[in-house]
C-alpha atoms as a printed R data frame, in Angstrom:
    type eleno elety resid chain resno       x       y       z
1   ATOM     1    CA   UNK     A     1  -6.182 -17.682  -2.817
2   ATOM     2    CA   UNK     A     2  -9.907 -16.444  -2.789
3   ATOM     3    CA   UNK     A     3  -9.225 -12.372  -2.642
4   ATOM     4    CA   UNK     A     4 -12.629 -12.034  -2.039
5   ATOM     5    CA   UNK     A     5 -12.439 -13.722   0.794
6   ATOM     6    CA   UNK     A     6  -9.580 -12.773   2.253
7   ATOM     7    CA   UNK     A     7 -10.773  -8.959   1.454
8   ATOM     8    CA   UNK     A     8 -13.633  -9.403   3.438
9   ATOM     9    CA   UNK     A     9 -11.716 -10.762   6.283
10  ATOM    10    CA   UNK     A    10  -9.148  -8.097   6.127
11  ATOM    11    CA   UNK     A    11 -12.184  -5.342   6.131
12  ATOM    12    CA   UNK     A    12 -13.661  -6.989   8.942
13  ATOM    13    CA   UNK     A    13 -10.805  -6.944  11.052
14  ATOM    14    CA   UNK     A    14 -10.499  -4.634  14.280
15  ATOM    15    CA   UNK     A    15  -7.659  -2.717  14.898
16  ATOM    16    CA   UNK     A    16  -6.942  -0.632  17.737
17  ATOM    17    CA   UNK     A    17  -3.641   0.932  17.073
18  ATOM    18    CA   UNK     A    18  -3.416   1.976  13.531
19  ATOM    19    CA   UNK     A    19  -6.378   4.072  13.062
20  ATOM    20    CA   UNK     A    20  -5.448   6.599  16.415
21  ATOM    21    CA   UNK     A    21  -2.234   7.399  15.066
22  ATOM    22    CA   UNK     A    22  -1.471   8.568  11.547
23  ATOM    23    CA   UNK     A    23   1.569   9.763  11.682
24  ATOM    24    CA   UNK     A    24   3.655   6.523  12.976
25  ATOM    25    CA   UNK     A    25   1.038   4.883  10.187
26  ATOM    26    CA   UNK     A    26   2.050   7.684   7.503
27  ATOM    27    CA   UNK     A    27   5.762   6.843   8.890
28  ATOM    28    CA   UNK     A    28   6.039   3.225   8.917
29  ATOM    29    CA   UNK     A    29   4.433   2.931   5.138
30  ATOM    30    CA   UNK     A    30   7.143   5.987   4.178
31  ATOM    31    CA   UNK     A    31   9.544   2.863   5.057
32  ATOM    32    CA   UNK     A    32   7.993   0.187   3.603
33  ATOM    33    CA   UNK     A    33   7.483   1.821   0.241
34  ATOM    34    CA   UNK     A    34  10.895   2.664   0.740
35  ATOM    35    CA   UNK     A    35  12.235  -0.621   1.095
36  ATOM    36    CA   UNK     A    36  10.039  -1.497  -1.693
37  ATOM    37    CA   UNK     A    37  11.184   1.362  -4.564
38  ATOM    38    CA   UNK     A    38  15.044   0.089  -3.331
39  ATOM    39    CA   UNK     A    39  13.860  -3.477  -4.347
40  ATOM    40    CA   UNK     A    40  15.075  -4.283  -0.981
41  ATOM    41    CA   UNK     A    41  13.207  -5.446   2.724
42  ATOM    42    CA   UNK     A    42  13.220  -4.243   5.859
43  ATOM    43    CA   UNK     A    43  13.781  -5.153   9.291
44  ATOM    44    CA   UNK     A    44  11.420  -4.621  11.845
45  ATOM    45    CA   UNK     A    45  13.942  -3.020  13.912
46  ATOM    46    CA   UNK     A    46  14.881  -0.145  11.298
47  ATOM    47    CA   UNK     A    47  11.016   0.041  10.513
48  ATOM    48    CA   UNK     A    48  10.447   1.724  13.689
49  ATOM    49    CA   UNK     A    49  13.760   2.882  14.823
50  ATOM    50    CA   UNK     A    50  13.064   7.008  16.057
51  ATOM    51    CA   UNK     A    51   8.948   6.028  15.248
52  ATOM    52    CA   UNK     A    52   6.756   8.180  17.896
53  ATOM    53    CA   UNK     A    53   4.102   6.587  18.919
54  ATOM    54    CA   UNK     A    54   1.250   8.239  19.909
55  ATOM    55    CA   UNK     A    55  -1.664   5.656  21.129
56  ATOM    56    CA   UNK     A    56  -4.010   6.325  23.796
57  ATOM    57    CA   UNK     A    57  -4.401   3.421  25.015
58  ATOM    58    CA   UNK     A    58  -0.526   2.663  26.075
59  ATOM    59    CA   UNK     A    59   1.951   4.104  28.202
60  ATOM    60    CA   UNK     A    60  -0.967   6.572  29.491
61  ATOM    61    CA   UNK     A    61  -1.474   8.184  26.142
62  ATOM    62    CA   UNK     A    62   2.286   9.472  26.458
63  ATOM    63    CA   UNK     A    63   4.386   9.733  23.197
64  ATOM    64    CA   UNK     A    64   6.715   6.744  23.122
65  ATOM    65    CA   UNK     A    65   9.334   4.632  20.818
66  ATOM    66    CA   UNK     A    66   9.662   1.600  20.701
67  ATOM    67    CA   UNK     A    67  13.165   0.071  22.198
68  ATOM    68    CA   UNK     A    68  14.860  -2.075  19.437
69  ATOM    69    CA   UNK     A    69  17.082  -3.410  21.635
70  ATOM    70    CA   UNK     A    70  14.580  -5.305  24.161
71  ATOM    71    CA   UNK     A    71  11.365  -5.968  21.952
72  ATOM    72    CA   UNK     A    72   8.433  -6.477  24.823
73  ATOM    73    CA   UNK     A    73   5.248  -8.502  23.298
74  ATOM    74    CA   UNK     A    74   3.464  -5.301  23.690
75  ATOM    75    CA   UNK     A    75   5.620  -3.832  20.842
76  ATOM    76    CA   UNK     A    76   5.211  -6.639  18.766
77  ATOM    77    CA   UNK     A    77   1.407  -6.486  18.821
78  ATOM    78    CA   UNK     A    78   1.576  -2.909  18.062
79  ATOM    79    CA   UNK     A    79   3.386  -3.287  15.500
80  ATOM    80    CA   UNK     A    80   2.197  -6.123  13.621
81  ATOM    81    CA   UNK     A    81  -1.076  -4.367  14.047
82  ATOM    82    CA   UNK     A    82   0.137  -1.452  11.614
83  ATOM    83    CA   UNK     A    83   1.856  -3.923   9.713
84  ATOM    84    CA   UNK     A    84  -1.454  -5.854   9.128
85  ATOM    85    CA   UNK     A    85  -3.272  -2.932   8.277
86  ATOM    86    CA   UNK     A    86  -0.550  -1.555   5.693
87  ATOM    87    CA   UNK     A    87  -1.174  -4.932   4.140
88  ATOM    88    CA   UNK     A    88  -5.007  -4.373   4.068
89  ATOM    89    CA   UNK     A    89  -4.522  -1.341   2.496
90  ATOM    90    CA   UNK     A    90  -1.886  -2.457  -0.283
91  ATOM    91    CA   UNK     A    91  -4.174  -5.774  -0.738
92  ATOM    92    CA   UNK     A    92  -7.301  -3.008  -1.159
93  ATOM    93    CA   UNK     A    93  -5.308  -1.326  -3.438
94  ATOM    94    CA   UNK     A    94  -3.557  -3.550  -5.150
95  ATOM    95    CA   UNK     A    95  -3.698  -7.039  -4.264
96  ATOM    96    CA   UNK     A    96  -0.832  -7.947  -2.272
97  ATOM    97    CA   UNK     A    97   0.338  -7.719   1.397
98  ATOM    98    CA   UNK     A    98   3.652  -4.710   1.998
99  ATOM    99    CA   UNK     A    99   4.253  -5.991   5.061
100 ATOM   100    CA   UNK     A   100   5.986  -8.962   3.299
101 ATOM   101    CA   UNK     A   101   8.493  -6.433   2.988
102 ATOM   102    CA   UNK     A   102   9.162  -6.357   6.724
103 ATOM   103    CA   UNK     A   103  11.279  -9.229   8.061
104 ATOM   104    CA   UNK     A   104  12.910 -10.479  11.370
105 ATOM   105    CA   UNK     A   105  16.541  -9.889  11.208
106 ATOM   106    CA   UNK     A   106  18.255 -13.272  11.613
107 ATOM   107    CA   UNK     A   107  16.258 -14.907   9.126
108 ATOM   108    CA   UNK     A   108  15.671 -11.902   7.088
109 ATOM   109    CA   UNK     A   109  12.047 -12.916   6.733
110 ATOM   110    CA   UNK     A   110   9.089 -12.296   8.386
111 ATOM   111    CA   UNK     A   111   7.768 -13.388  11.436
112 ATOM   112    CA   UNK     A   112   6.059 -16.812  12.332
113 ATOM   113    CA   UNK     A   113   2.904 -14.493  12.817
114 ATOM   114    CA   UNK     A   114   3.031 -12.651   9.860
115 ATOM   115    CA   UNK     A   115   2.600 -16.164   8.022
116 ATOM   116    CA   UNK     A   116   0.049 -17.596  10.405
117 ATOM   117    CA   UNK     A   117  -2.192 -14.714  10.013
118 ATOM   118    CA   UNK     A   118  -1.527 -14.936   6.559
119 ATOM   119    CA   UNK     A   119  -3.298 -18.401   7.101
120 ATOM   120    CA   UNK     A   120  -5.898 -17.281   9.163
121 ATOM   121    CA   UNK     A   121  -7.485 -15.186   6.463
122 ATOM   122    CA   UNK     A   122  -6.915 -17.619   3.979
123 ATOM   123    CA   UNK     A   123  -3.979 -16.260   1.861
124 ATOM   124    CA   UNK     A   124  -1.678 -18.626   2.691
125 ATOM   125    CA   UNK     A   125  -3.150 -22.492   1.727
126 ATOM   126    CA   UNK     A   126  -0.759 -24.132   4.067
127 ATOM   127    CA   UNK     A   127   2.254 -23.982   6.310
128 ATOM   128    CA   UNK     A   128   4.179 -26.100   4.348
129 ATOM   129    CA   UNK     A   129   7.984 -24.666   4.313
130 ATOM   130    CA   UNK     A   130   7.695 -24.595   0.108
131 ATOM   131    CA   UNK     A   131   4.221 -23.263   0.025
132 ATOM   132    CA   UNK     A   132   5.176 -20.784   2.936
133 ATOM   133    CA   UNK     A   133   8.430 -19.576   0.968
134 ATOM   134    CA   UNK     A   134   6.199 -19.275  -2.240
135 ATOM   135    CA   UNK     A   135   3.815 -17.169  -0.638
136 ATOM   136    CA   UNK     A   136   6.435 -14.709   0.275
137 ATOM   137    CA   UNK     A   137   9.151 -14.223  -2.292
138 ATOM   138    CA   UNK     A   138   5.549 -13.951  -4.679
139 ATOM   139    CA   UNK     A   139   4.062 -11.037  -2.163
140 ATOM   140    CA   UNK     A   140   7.935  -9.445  -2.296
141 ATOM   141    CA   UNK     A   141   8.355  -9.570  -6.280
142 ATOM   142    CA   UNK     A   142   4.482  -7.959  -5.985
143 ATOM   143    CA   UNK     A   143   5.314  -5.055  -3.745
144 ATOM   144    CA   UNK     A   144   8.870  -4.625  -5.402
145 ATOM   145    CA   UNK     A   145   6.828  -4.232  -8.909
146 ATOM   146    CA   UNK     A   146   4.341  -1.764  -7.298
147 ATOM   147    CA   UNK     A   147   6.059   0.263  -5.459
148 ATOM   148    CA   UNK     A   148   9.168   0.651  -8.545
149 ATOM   149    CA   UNK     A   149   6.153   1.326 -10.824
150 ATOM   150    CA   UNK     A   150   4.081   3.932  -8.169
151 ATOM   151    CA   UNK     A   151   7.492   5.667  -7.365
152 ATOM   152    CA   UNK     A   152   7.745   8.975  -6.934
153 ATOM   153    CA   UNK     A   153  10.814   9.980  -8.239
């Protein structure tokens, strides 16, 4: 992987959710870094389980949550959105991406978009099932060492 590269891309990418609300941001890497101190994952659905959402640009700029039980694709751009930019962040910081962390709950991995955009910026060489797994469990062991090591208790 060229982190250069992929840097760059990361830094150049637009995001429209993340950046108007801190708090769900501030909230949803509270979890992550959670999951990761635990040495553990978590699921999308307990990620943003009782997260308010406050984004101007949907529902009206009303507060909202997101309903675990009937995931719309709305929700799932939103939230890979702050997923993507957590893992610009950690990768700035410390050259890997949290949102490994968060996975689909039947498969206990993440999505099929968190590894395509992986591919897209050039992380990921190829969608290969062994390169794919790879990728992950070596993005996992990365945020499980940081976050154990950056811990605050």
């Amino acid at each position: 992987m060229d982190e250069i590269a992929v840097a760059r891309k990361l830094a150049a990418t637009r995001w429209h959710y993340p950046e108007v609300d801190p708090d769900a941001l501030a909230r949803l890497q509270q979890r992550i870094a959670g999951a990761g101190r635990r040495q553990d994952l978590i699921t999308y659905s307990d990620l943003v389980r009782g997260v308010t959402f406050y984004l101007p640009n949907v529902n009206d700029g009303k507060p909202f949550e997101i309903d675990v039980s009937e995931w719309r694709d709305l929700d799932r751009a939103i939230i890979g959105e702050f997923l993507g930019y957590i893992s610009m962040l950690s990768f700035r910081e410390a050259g890997f991406m949290a949102s490994a962390l968060a996975v689909e709950k039947a498969e206990m991995k993440p999505s099929v978009h968190f590894f395509r955009w992986m591919r897209e910026l050039g992380a990921l060489p190829d969608t290969k099932e062994e390169t794919v797994l790879a990728f992950w469990l070596d993005q996992v062991k990365k945020a499980h060492a940081w976050f154990k090591a950056h811990s605050k208790t």
